[in-house]
PDB file of C-alpha atoms in Angstrom:
ATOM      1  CA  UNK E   1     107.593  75.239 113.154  1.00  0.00           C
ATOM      2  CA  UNK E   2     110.040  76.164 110.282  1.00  0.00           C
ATOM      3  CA  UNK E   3     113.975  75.458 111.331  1.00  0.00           C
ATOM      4  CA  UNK E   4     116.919  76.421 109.787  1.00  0.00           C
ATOM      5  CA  UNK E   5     120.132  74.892 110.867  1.00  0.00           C
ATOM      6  CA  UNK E   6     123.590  76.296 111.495  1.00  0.00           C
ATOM      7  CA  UNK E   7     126.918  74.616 111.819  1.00  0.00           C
ATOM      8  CA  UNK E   8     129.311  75.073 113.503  1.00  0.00           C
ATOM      9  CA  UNK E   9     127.876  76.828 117.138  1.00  0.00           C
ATOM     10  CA  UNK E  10     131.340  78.165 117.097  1.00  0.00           C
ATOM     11  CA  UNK E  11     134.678  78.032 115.379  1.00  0.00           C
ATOM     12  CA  UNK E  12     138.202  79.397 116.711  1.00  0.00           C
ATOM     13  CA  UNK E  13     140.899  80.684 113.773  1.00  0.00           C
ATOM     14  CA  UNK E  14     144.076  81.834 113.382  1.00  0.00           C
ATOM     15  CA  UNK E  15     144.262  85.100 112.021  1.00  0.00           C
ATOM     16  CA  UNK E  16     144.910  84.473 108.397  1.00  0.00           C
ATOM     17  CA  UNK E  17     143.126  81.327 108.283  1.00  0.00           C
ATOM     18  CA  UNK E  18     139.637  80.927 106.138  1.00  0.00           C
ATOM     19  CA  UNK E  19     136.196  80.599 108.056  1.00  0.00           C
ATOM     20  CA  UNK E  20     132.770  78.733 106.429  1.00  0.00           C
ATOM     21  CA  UNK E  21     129.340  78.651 107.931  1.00  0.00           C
ATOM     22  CA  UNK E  22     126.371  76.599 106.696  1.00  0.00           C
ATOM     23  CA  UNK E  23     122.721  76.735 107.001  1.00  0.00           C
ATOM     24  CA  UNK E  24     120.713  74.296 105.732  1.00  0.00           C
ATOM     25  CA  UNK E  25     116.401  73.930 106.007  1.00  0.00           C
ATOM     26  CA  UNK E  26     114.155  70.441 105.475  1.00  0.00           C
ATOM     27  CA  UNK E  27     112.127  73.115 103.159  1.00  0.00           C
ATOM     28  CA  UNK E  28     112.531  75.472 100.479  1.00  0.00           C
ATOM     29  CA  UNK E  29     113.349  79.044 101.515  1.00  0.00           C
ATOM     30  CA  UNK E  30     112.161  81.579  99.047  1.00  0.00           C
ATOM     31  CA  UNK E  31     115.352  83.824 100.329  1.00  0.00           C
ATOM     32  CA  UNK E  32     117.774  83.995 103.098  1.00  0.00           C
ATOM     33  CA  UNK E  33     119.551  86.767 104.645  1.00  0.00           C
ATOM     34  CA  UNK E  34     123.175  86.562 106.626  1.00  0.00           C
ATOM     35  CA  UNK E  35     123.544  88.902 109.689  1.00  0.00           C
ATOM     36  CA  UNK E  36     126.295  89.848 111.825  1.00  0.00           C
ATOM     37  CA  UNK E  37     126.386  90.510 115.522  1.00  0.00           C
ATOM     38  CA  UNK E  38     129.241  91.680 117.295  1.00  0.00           C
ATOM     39  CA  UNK E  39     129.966  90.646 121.146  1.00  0.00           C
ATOM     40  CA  UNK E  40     127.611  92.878 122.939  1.00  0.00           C
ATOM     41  CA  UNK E  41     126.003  94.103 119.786  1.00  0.00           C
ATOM     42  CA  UNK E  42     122.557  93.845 117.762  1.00  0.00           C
ATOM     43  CA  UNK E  43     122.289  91.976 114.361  1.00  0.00           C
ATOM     44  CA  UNK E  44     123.323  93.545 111.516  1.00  0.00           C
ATOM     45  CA  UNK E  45     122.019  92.609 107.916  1.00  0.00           C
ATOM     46  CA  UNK E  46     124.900  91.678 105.746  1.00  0.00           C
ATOM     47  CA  UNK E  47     122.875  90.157 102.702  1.00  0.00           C
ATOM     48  CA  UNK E  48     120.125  88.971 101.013  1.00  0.00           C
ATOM     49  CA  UNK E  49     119.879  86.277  98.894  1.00  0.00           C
ATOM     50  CA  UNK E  50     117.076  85.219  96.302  1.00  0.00           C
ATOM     51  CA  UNK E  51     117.924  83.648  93.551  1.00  0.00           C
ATOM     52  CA  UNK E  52     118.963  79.651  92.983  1.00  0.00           C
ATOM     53  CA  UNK E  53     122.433  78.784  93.212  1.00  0.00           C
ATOM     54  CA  UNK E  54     123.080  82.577  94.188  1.00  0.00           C
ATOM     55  CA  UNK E  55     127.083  83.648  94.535  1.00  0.00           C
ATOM     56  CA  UNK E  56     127.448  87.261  95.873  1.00  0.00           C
ATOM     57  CA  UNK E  57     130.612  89.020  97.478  1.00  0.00           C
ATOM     58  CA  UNK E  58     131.536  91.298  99.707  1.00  0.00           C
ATOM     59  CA  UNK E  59     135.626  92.144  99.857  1.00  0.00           C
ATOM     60  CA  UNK E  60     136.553  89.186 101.345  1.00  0.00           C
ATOM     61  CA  UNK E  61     133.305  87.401 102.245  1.00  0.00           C
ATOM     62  CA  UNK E  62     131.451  85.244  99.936  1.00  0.00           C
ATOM     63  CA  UNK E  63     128.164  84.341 100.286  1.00  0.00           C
ATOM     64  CA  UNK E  64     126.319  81.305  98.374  1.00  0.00           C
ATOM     65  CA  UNK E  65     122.599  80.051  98.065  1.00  0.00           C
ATOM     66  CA  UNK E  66     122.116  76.041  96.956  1.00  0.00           C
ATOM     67  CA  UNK E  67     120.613  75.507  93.715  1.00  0.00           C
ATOM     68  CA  UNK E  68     117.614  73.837  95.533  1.00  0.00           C
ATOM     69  CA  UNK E  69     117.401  77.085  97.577  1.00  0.00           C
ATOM     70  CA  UNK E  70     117.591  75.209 100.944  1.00  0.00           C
ATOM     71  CA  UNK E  71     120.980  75.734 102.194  1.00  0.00           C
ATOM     72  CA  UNK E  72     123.492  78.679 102.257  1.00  0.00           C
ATOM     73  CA  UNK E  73     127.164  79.386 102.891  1.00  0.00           C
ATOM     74  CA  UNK E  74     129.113  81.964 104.376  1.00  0.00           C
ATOM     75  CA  UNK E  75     133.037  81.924 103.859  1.00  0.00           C
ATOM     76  CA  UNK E  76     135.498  84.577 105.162  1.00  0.00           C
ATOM     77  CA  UNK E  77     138.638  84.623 103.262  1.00  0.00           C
ATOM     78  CA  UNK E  78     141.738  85.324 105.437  1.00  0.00           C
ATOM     79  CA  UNK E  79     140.129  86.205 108.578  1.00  0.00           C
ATOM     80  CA  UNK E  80     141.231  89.667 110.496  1.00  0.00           C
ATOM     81  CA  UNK E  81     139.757  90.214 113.995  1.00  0.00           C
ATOM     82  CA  UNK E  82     137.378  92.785 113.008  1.00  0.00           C
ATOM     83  CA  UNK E  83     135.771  89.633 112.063  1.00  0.00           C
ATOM     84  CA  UNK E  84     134.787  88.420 115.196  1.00  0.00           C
ATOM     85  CA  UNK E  85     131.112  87.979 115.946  1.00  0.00           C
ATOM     86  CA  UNK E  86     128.520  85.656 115.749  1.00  0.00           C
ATOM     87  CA  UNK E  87     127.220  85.061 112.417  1.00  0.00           C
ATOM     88  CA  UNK E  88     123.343  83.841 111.639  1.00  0.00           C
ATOM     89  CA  UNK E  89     121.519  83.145 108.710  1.00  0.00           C
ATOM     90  CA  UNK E  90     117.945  83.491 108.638  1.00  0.00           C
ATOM     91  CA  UNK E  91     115.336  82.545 106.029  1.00  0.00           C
ATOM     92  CA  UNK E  92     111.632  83.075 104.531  1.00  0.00           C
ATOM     93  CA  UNK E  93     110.357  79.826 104.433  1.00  0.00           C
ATOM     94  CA  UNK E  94     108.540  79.697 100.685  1.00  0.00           C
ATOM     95  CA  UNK E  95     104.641  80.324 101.415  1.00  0.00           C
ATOM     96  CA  UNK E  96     105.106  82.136 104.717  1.00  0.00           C
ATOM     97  CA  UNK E  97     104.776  85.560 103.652  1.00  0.00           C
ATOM     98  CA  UNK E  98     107.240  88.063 103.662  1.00  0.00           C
ATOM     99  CA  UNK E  99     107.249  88.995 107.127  1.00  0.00           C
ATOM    100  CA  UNK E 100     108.882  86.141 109.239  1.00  0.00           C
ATOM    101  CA  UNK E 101     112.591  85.193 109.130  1.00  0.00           C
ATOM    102  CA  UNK E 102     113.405  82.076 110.554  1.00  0.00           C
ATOM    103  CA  UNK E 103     116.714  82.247 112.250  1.00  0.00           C
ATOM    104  CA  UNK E 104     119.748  79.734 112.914  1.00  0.00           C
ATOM    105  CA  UNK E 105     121.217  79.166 115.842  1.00  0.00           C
ATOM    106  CA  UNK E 106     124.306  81.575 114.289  1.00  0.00           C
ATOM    107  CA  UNK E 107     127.836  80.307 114.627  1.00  0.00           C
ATOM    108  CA  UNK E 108     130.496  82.262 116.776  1.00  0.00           C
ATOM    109  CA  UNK E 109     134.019  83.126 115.358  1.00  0.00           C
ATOM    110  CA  UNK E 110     136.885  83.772 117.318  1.00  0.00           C
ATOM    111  CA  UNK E 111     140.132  84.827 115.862  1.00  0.00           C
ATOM    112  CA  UNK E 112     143.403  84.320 117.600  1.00  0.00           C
ATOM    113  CA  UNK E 113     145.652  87.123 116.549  1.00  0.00           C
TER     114      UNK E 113
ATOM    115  CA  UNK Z   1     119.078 110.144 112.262  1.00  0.00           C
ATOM    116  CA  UNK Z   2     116.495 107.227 112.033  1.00  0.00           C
ATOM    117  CA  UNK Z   3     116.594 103.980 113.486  1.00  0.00           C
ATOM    118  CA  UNK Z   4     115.381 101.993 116.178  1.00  0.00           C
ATOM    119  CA  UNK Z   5     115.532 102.406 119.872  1.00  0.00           C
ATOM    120  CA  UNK Z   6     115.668 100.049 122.821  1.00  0.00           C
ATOM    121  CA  UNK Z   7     115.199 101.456 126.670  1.00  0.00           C
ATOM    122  CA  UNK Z   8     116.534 100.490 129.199  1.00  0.00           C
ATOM    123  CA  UNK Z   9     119.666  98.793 128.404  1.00  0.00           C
ATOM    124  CA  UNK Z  10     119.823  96.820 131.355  1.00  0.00           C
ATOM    125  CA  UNK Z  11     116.695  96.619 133.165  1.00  0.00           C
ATOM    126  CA  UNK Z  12     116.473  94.673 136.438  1.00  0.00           C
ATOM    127  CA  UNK Z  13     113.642  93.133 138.562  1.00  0.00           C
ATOM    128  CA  UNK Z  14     112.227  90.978 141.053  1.00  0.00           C
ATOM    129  CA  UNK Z  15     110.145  87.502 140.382  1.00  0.00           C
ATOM    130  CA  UNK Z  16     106.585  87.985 140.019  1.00  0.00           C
ATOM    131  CA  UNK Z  17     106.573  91.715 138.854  1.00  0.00           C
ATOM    132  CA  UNK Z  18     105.448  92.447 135.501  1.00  0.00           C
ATOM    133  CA  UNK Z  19     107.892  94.619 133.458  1.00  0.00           C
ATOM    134  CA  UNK Z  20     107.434  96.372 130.068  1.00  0.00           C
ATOM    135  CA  UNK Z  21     110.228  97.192 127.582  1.00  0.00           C
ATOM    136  CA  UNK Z  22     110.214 100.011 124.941  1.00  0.00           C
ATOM    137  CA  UNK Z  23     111.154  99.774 121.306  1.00  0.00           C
ATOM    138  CA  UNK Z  24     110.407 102.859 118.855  1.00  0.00           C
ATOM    139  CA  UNK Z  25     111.556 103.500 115.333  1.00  0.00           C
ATOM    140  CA  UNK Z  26     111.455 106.399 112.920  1.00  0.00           C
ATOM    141  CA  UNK Z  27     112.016 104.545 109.985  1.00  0.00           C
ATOM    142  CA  UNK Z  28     108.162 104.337 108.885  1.00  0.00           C
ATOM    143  CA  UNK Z  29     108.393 100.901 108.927  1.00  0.00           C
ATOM    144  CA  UNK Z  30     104.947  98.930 108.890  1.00  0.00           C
ATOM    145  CA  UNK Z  31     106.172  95.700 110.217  1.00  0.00           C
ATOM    146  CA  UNK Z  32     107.703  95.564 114.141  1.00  0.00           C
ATOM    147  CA  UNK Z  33     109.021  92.325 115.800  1.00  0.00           C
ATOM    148  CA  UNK Z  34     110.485  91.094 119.001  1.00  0.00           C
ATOM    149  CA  UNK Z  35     113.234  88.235 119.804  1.00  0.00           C
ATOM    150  CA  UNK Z  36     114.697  86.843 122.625  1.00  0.00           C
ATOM    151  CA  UNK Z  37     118.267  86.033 122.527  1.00  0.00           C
ATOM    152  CA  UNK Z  38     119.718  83.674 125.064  1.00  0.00           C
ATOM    153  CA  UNK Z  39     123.586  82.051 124.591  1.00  0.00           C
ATOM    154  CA  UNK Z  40     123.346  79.827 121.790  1.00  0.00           C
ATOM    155  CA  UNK Z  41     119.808  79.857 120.937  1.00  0.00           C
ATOM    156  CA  UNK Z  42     120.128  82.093 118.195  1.00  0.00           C
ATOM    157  CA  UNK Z  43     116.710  84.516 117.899  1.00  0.00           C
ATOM    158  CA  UNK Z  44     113.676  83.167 118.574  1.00  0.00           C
ATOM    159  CA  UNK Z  45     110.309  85.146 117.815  1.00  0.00           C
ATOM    160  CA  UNK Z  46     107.934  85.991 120.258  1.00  0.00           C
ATOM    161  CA  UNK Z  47     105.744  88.402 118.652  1.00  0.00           C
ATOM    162  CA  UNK Z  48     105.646  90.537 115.469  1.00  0.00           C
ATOM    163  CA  UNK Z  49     103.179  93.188 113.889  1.00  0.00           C
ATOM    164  CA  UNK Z  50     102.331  93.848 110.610  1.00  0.00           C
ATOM    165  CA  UNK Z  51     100.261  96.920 111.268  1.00  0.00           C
ATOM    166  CA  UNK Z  52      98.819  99.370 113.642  1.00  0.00           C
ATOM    167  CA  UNK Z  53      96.703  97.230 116.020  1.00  0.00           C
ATOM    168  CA  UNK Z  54      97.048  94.200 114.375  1.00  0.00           C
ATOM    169  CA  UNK Z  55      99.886  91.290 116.205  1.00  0.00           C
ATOM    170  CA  UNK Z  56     100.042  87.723 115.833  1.00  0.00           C
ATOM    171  CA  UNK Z  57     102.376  84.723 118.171  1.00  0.00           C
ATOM    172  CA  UNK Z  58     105.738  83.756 117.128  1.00  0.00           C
ATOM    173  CA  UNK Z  59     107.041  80.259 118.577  1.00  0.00           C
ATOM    174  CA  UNK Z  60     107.435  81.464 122.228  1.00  0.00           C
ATOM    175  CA  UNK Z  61     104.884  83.704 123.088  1.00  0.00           C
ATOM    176  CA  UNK Z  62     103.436  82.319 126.756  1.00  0.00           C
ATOM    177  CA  UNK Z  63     104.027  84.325 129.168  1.00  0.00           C
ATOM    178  CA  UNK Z  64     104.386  88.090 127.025  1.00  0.00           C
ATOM    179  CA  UNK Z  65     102.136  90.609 125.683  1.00  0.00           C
ATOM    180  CA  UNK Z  66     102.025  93.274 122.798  1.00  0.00           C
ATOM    181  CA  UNK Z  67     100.783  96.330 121.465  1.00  0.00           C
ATOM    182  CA  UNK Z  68     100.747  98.599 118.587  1.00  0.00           C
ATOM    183  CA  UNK Z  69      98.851 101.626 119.042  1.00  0.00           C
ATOM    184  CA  UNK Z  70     100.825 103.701 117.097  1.00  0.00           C
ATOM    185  CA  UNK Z  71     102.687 102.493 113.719  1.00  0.00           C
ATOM    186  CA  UNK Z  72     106.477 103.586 115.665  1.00  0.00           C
ATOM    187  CA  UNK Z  73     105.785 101.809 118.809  1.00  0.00           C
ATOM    188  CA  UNK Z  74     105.731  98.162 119.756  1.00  0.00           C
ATOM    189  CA  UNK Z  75     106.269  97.975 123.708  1.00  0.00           C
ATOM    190  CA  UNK Z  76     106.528  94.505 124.981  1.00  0.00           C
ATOM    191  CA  UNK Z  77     105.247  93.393 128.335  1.00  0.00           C
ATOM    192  CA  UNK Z  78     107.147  90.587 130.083  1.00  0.00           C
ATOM    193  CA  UNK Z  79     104.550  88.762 132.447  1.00  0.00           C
ATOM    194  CA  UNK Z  80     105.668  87.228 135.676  1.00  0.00           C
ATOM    195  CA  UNK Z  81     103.892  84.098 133.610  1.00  0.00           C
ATOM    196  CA  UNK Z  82     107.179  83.782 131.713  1.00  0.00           C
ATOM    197  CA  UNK Z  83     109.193  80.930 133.701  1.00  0.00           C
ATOM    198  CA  UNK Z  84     112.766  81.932 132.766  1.00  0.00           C
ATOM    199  CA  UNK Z  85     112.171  85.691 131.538  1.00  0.00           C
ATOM    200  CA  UNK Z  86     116.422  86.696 131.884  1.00  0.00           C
ATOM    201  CA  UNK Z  87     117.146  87.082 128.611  1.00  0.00           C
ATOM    202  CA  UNK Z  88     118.546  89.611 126.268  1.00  0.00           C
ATOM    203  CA  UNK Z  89     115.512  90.729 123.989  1.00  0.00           C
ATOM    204  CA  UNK Z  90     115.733  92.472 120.704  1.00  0.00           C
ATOM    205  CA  UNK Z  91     113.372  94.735 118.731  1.00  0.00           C
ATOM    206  CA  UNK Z  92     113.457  94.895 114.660  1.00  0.00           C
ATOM    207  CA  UNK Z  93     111.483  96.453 111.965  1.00  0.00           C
ATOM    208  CA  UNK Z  94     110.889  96.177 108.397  1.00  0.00           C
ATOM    209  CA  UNK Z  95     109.280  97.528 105.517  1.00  0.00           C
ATOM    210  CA  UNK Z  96     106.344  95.723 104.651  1.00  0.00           C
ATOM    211  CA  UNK Z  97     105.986  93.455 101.284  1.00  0.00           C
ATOM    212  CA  UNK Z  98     108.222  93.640  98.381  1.00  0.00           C
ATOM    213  CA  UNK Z  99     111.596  92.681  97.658  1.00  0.00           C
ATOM    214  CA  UNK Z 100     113.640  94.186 100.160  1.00  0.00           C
ATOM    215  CA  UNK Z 101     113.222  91.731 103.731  1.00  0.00           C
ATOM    216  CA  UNK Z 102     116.097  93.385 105.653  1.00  0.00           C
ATOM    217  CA  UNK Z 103     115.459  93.578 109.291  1.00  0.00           C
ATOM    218  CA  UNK Z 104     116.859  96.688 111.122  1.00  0.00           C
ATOM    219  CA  UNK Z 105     117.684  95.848 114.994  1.00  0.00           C
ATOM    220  CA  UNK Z 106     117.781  98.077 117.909  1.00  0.00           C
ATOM    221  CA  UNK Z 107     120.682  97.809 120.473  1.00  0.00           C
ATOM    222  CA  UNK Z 108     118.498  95.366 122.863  1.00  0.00           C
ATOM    223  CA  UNK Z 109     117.448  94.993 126.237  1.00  0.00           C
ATOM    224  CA  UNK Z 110     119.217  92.766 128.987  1.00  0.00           C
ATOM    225  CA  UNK Z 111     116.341  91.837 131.564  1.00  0.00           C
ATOM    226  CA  UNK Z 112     117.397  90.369 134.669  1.00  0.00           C
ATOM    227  CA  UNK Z 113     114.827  88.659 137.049  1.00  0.00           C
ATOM    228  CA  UNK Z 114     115.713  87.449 140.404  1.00  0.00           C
TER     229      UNK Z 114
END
């Protein structure tokens, strides 16, 4: 089946420090979404995006889509702990139809106050 | 207030029993989906519905079983087929079609088998 891929599985910052998170897919995804789940939590949808080569923010998170619309970035500017969580990007592989994501593997931030 | 709800919680049970968990929304969402989350697997689809009595297999469906009688329910029935059914499992919905592919998640089930 479809894969997307997520590095890193996890990744332990200071508080302060900057955080990335990349997703990349052997195909082209005709969008990808970022979600956030908190320890003990659900998913939660933090954004969509569509278009190539795709820069959208959020305070202090910035989220990018490649111009060949197969990979996607997720960078946290200063982290605070509120941030902590696991982090996945998920994608709609181009011809699949609208109704199944493909997910990553997410990557897991810590933050050391 | 609308949204999406998961019972039990925690739901525990012996090998070779059968055991069904409950997901419901209010959101009039057409499309329904389940995942299983284990630690550092990510989500991984087992089943999802696009409409009333209509399902199809995501990429680890042995061992489970659907329904969708009615467009707000989508119970899921964990066999005692599954090999290794412990898992924390998640139930989403979505509106069906058009731009907007956000998936809304309720708070999850843990199942433990032993």
């Amino acid at each position: 089946g479809q894969q997307v891929m997520q590095i890193p599985q996890y990744q332990h910052v200071q508080e302060g420090e900057d955080f990335t998170t990349y997703c990349n897919s052997s195909t082209t995804l005709s969008n990808i979404q970022w979600y956030k789940q908190r320890p003990g939590g659900h998913p939660v949808f933090l954004i969509q995006l569509v278009k190539s080569g795709e820069v959208k923010k959020q305070k202090r998170l910035t989220f990018q889509f490649g111009e060949a619309k197969k990979n996607s970035s997720l960078h946290i500017t200063a982290t605070q702990t509120t941030d902590v969580g696991t982090y996945f990007c998920a994608g709609h592989h181009s011809g699949a139809g609208s109704y199944q994501l493909t997910f990553g593997k997410g990557t897991k931030l810590s933050v050391i106050p | 207030d609308g949204g999406i709800t998961q019972s039990p919680k925690y739901l525990f049970r012996k090998e070779g029993q059968n055991v069904t968990l409950s997901c419901e929304q209010n959101l009039n969402h057409d499309a329904m989906y389940w995942y299983r989350q284990d630690p550092g697997q990510g989500l991984r689809l087992i089943y999802y519905s696009q409409i009333v009595n209509d399902f199809q297999k995501g990429d680890i469906a042995e061992g489970y079983s659907v329904s969708r009688e009615k467009k707000e329910s989508f119970p899921l029935t964990v066999t005692s087929a599954q090999k290794n059914p412990t898992a924390f499992y998640l139930c989403a919905s979505k509106t069906a079609g058009g731009e907007t592919y956000e998936q809304y998640f309720g708070p999850g089930t843990r199942l433990t088998v032993t």
